[in-house]
Amino acid sequence: MGQFAVIGLGRFGSATSLELMRQGHSVLGIDADDKAVDRHADQLTRAAIADVTDQNALAELGLDGYDAVLVAIGEELQASLVCVVHLKAMGARNIWVKATSRAHHLILGKLGVARIIHPEEEMGIRIAQTLSYPMVEDYIPLGNGEFVVQIEASEQLEGRTLGGTLGSGETTIRTLAVKRRTETTVHPPEEFVLRAKDTLILFGQLHDLKMAAPKLS
Ligand code: ATP
C-alpha cells in the first residue's frame, strides 16, 4: 500500500484520489477551498484545508515521507509553481504535476519535476488510438514501437487456434496470456483453441499488431 498526497481536489485531483483509494492506497487530499475538502473528507484517508503557496502550511502536512505528491492545480499557474518550489525545498520525493500550458510545462521541467502530466492531451491521444482500433481494449506503450495490447476475441475466432489466427513465429507478436472468465493461461501454445470473448494479451511491434488487428476483430 502506497502513501500519496494529492494537492488540488478539482475534477482531475479528486478522480485520481478516489481511484488511488479504490486501489487500496492511503491518500491525503489537500485544497484551499473548504467546500472541496468537505466534499471528499469521508472518501479519503485524510483531507486538509491548506493554501499550498504558504510554505509553513505545506510543511505542517509533512509530505516528505510520502511515496508521491501529485500537484493537480491547473488554472492557477503561480500557485502550482510556488507549491512545487516549496515541495522541492521540503525534500518531497516523486513529485507529479498537472500542466495546463507549454509555459507551465517548460518551467516545471526547469524545476526538475519528474512527471509532468497533460491529462486532456494524453486522454485525447488514448481515445483517438482506441477509436482507430476498437478491438483494442487497452494498451501499454513500451517504447521503441513495442506495445502490450489487450484485445477481445470476436465471434469469428471461436474454435480457431492461436497459431492459425496470428501466424506462427513470422511476426514479432507473442501471446503473453489468454484470459477466459476467471481462468488465465500464461504463454498459451500455438494449438490453443480460442473462444469468442477470450481476452488476448499480446506483445509486439506496432506495425505487426496493426496487421494482426483485423484478423482478431
Ligand atoms: P480540474 O480541471 O481538475 O477541475 P483545474 O485544472 O480547473 O481543475 P483548478 O480549478 O485551478 O484546476 O484547481 C484545482 C483545485 O486546486 C481547486 O479545487 C482549487 O481550489 C485548488 N487550489 C487552487 N489553488 C490552490 C492553492 N493555492 N492551495 C490549495 N489548493 C488550491
Short mmCIF file of C-alpha atoms and ligand atoms in Angstrom, two decimals:
data_model
loop_
_atom_site.label_atom_id
_atom_site.label_comp_id
_atom_site.label_asym_id
_atom_site.label_seq_id
_atom_site.Cartn_x
_atom_site.Cartn_y
_atom_site.Cartn_z
CA MET A 1 0.00 0.00 0.00
CA GLY A 2 1.37 3.38 -1.00
CA GLN A 3 1.01 6.72 0.68
CA PHE A 4 0.03 9.54 -1.67
CA ALA A 5 -0.82 13.22 -1.35
CA VAL A 6 -3.00 14.98 -3.90
CA ILE A 7 -2.93 18.78 -3.92
CA GLY A 8 -5.99 20.33 -5.57
CA LEU A 9 -9.26 18.42 -5.41
CA GLY A 10 -10.79 19.62 -8.69
CA ARG A 11 -12.07 17.06 -11.23
CA PHE A 12 -8.62 15.65 -12.04
CA GLY A 13 -7.29 15.64 -8.47
CA SER A 14 -10.43 14.14 -6.97
CA ALA A 15 -10.79 11.43 -9.66
CA THR A 16 -7.13 10.44 -9.13
CA SER A 17 -7.50 10.45 -5.33
CA LEU A 18 -10.63 8.29 -5.40
CA GLU A 19 -9.06 5.77 -7.77
CA LEU A 20 -5.94 5.56 -5.56
CA MET A 21 -8.24 4.84 -2.61
CA ARG A 22 -10.03 2.13 -4.64
CA GLN A 23 -6.64 0.58 -5.37
CA GLY A 24 -6.06 0.29 -1.62
CA HIS A 25 -3.65 3.18 -1.05
CA SER A 26 -3.65 5.85 1.62
CA VAL A 27 -4.47 9.33 0.26
CA LEU A 28 -4.16 12.77 1.80
CA GLY A 29 -6.24 15.27 -0.21
CA ILE A 30 -5.40 18.96 0.13
CA ASP A 31 -7.25 22.01 -1.14
CA ALA A 32 -7.53 25.67 -0.17
CA ASP A 33 -11.28 25.53 -0.72
CA ASP A 34 -13.07 24.15 2.33
CA LYS A 35 -16.03 23.02 0.21
CA ALA A 36 -13.76 20.86 -1.98
CA VAL A 37 -12.22 19.35 1.15
CA ASP A 38 -15.64 18.75 2.78
CA ARG A 39 -16.85 17.00 -0.37
CA HIS A 40 -14.07 14.42 -0.13
CA ALA A 41 -13.36 14.28 3.60
CA ASP A 42 -15.11 10.96 4.20
CA GLN A 43 -13.86 9.35 0.97
CA LEU A 44 -10.13 9.86 1.56
CA THR A 45 -7.79 8.68 4.33
CA ARG A 46 -7.30 12.30 5.33
CA ALA A 47 -8.31 15.67 3.88
CA ALA A 48 -6.81 19.03 4.81
CA ILE A 49 -7.61 22.64 4.05
CA ALA A 50 -4.39 24.46 3.20
CA ASP A 51 -3.11 27.13 0.84
CA VAL A 52 -0.11 25.32 -0.65
CA THR A 53 1.59 28.57 -1.63
CA ASP A 54 2.12 29.05 2.12
CA GLN A 55 5.36 27.21 2.93
CA ASN A 56 4.53 26.78 6.62
CA ALA A 57 1.08 25.37 5.91
CA LEU A 58 2.63 22.92 3.47
CA ALA A 59 5.44 21.96 5.88
CA GLU A 60 2.87 21.17 8.60
CA LEU A 61 1.39 18.48 6.37
CA GLY A 62 4.69 16.52 6.50
CA LEU A 63 4.68 15.42 2.87
CA ASP A 64 8.37 14.46 2.68
CA GLY A 65 7.69 10.85 3.68
CA TYR A 66 5.03 10.26 1.01
CA ASP A 67 5.63 7.90 -1.93
CA ALA A 68 4.43 10.58 -4.37
CA VAL A 69 2.83 14.01 -4.31
CA LEU A 70 0.52 14.97 -7.18
CA VAL A 71 0.02 18.69 -7.75
CA ALA A 72 -3.36 18.88 -9.50
CA ILE A 73 -3.78 22.65 -9.63
CA GLY A 74 -4.34 23.57 -13.24
CA GLU A 75 -5.64 27.06 -13.78
CA GLU A 76 -3.59 28.91 -11.19
CA LEU A 77 -0.15 28.67 -12.72
CA GLN A 78 1.51 30.68 -9.98
CA ALA A 79 0.05 28.52 -7.19
CA SER A 80 1.17 25.34 -8.96
CA LEU A 81 4.74 26.60 -9.44
CA VAL A 82 5.16 28.07 -5.95
CA CYS A 83 3.85 24.81 -4.48
CA VAL A 84 6.41 22.80 -6.48
CA VAL A 85 9.25 25.06 -5.30
CA HIS A 86 8.17 24.52 -1.66
CA LEU A 87 7.80 20.76 -2.14
CA LYS A 88 11.31 20.56 -3.63
CA ALA A 89 12.73 22.62 -0.74
CA MET A 90 10.99 20.28 1.74
CA GLY A 91 12.59 17.25 0.11
CA ALA A 92 9.36 15.73 -1.21
CA ARG A 93 10.29 12.85 -3.49
CA ASN A 94 8.50 11.84 -6.65
CA ILE A 95 6.54 14.99 -7.49
CA TRP A 96 3.95 14.66 -10.28
CA VAL A 97 2.39 17.86 -11.64
CA LYS A 98 -0.53 18.59 -13.93
CA ALA A 99 0.47 21.19 -16.56
CA THR A 100 -2.01 23.30 -18.48
CA SER A 101 0.21 25.13 -20.97
CA ARG A 102 3.57 24.93 -22.73
CA ALA A 103 4.94 27.64 -20.44
CA HIS A 104 3.77 25.70 -17.39
CA HIS A 105 5.44 22.54 -18.77
CA LEU A 106 8.65 24.40 -19.57
CA ILE A 107 9.01 25.86 -16.08
CA LEU A 108 8.13 22.55 -14.39
CA GLY A 109 10.82 20.89 -16.48
CA LYS A 110 13.37 23.52 -15.39
CA LEU A 111 12.33 22.91 -11.77
CA GLY A 112 13.25 19.25 -12.24
CA VAL A 113 9.73 17.79 -11.94
CA ALA A 114 9.93 14.08 -12.73
CA ARG A 115 6.49 13.60 -14.25
CA ILE A 116 4.58 16.39 -16.00
CA ILE A 117 1.05 15.39 -16.93
CA HIS A 118 -1.21 16.80 -19.64
CA PRO A 119 -4.45 14.95 -18.87
CA GLU A 120 -6.54 16.32 -21.74
CA GLU A 121 -3.87 15.71 -24.39
CA GLU A 122 -2.88 12.30 -23.01
CA MET A 123 -6.51 11.18 -22.82
CA GLY A 124 -7.20 12.61 -26.29
CA ILE A 125 -4.36 10.56 -27.79
CA ARG A 126 -5.59 7.44 -25.98
CA ILE A 127 -9.17 7.95 -27.16
CA ALA A 128 -8.04 8.52 -30.78
CA GLN A 129 -5.94 5.34 -30.70
CA THR A 130 -8.83 3.36 -29.20
CA LEU A 131 -11.23 4.76 -31.83
CA SER A 132 -8.81 3.74 -34.60
CA TYR A 133 -8.55 0.19 -33.23
CA PRO A 134 -11.86 -0.50 -31.48
CA MET A 135 -10.88 -4.14 -30.89
CA VAL A 136 -8.05 -2.93 -28.64
CA GLU A 137 -9.42 -2.63 -25.12
CA ASP A 138 -6.26 -1.35 -23.52
CA TYR A 139 -2.56 -0.98 -24.29
CA ILE A 140 0.80 -0.12 -22.76
CA PRO A 141 3.46 1.57 -24.95
CA LEU A 142 6.87 0.09 -24.05
CA GLY A 143 8.95 2.45 -26.23
CA ASN A 144 10.82 1.59 -29.48
CA GLY A 145 7.47 0.92 -31.19
CA GLU A 146 6.74 -2.02 -28.90
CA PHE A 147 3.35 -2.42 -27.25
CA VAL A 148 1.43 -4.75 -24.99
CA VAL A 149 -2.21 -4.75 -26.07
CA GLN A 150 -5.38 -6.28 -24.69
CA ILE A 151 -7.82 -7.50 -27.34
CA GLU A 152 -11.15 -9.28 -27.04
CA ALA A 153 -11.54 -12.21 -29.47
CA SER A 154 -14.52 -11.78 -31.82
CA GLU A 155 -17.21 -14.41 -32.61
CA GLN A 156 -15.28 -15.36 -35.81
CA LEU A 157 -12.38 -16.67 -33.74
CA GLU A 158 -14.50 -19.28 -31.91
CA GLY A 159 -12.80 -22.67 -32.34
CA ARG A 160 -9.73 -21.35 -34.19
CA THR A 161 -6.21 -21.96 -32.94
CA LEU A 162 -3.95 -19.18 -31.80
CA GLY A 163 -1.21 -20.16 -34.31
CA GLY A 164 -3.75 -20.37 -37.15
CA THR A 165 -5.04 -16.90 -36.31
CA LEU A 166 -1.84 -14.98 -35.61
CA GLY A 167 0.62 -17.00 -37.71
CA SER A 168 3.50 -18.88 -36.17
CA GLY A 169 6.71 -17.04 -35.48
CA GLU A 170 6.97 -14.89 -38.64
CA THR A 171 5.96 -11.70 -36.77
CA THR A 172 7.14 -10.05 -33.57
CA ILE A 173 3.78 -10.83 -31.96
CA ARG A 174 3.86 -13.07 -28.92
CA THR A 175 0.79 -14.08 -26.94
CA LEU A 176 1.60 -13.43 -23.32
CA ALA A 177 -1.68 -14.74 -21.92
CA VAL A 178 -5.28 -15.59 -22.73
CA LYS A 179 -7.92 -14.85 -20.13
CA ARG A 180 -11.23 -16.71 -20.16
CA ARG A 181 -13.56 -15.59 -17.39
CA THR A 182 -11.61 -16.36 -14.16
CA GLU A 183 -9.03 -18.63 -15.84
CA THR A 184 -5.76 -17.25 -17.25
CA THR A 185 -3.46 -19.30 -19.50
CA VAL A 186 0.03 -17.82 -19.48
CA HIS A 187 2.10 -18.31 -22.68
CA PRO A 188 -0.52 -20.42 -24.45
CA PRO A 189 0.79 -22.79 -27.17
CA GLU A 190 0.04 -22.23 -30.89
CA GLU A 191 -2.54 -25.03 -30.82
CA PHE A 192 -4.51 -23.27 -28.07
CA VAL A 193 -8.15 -23.13 -29.21
CA LEU A 194 -9.77 -19.72 -28.88
CA ARG A 195 -13.30 -18.94 -27.85
CA ALA A 196 -15.25 -15.76 -28.63
CA LYS A 197 -14.78 -13.12 -25.92
CA ASP A 198 -11.42 -14.56 -24.77
CA THR A 199 -9.12 -11.70 -23.75
CA LEU A 200 -5.76 -11.89 -25.53
CA ILE A 201 -2.74 -10.11 -24.08
CA LEU A 202 -0.29 -9.63 -26.94
CA PHE A 203 3.21 -8.20 -27.18
CA GLY A 204 4.63 -6.95 -30.47
CA GLN A 205 5.85 -4.19 -32.74
CA LEU A 206 3.10 -1.67 -33.58
CA HIS A 207 3.42 -2.45 -37.31
CA ASP A 208 2.80 -6.18 -36.74
CA LEU A 209 -0.02 -5.54 -34.27
CA LYS A 210 -1.72 -3.24 -36.83
CA MET A 211 -1.50 -6.02 -39.44
CA ALA A 212 -2.88 -8.59 -36.99
CA ALA A 213 -5.72 -6.47 -35.60
CA PRO A 214 -8.20 -7.10 -38.46
CA LYS A 215 -7.73 -10.89 -38.05
CA LEU A 216 -8.91 -10.62 -34.47
CA SER A 217 -12.00 -8.46 -34.93
P1 ATP B 1 -9.92 20.40 -12.86
O1 ATP B 1 -9.92 20.53 -14.36
O2 ATP B 1 -9.18 19.21 -12.38
O3 ATP B 1 -11.27 20.53 -12.22
P2 ATP B 1 -8.45 22.84 -12.93
O4 ATP B 1 -7.41 22.46 -13.93
O5 ATP B 1 -9.54 23.78 -13.39
O6 ATP B 1 -9.10 21.58 -12.27
P3 ATP B 1 -8.06 24.47 -10.71
O7 ATP B 1 -9.54 24.65 -10.64
O8 ATP B 1 -7.21 25.63 -10.93
O9 ATP B 1 -7.67 23.38 -11.72
O10 ATP B 1 -7.56 23.81 -9.35
C1 ATP B 1 -7.99 22.58 -8.86
C2 ATP B 1 -8.15 22.68 -7.35
O11 ATP B 1 -6.97 23.25 -6.79
C3 ATP B 1 -9.31 23.57 -6.92
O12 ATP B 1 -10.19 22.81 -6.10
C4 ATP B 1 -8.64 24.71 -6.16
O13 ATP B 1 -9.40 25.11 -5.01
C5 ATP B 1 -7.32 24.09 -5.72
N1 ATP B 1 -6.31 25.13 -5.50
C6 ATP B 1 -6.02 26.19 -6.31
N2 ATP B 1 -5.06 26.95 -5.74
C7 ATP B 1 -4.73 26.36 -4.57
C8 ATP B 1 -3.81 26.66 -3.52
N3 ATP B 1 -3.03 27.73 -3.56
N4 ATP B 1 -3.76 25.82 -2.44
C9 ATP B 1 -4.53 24.73 -2.39
N5 ATP B 1 -5.43 24.39 -3.32
C10 ATP B 1 -5.53 25.19 -4.40
#
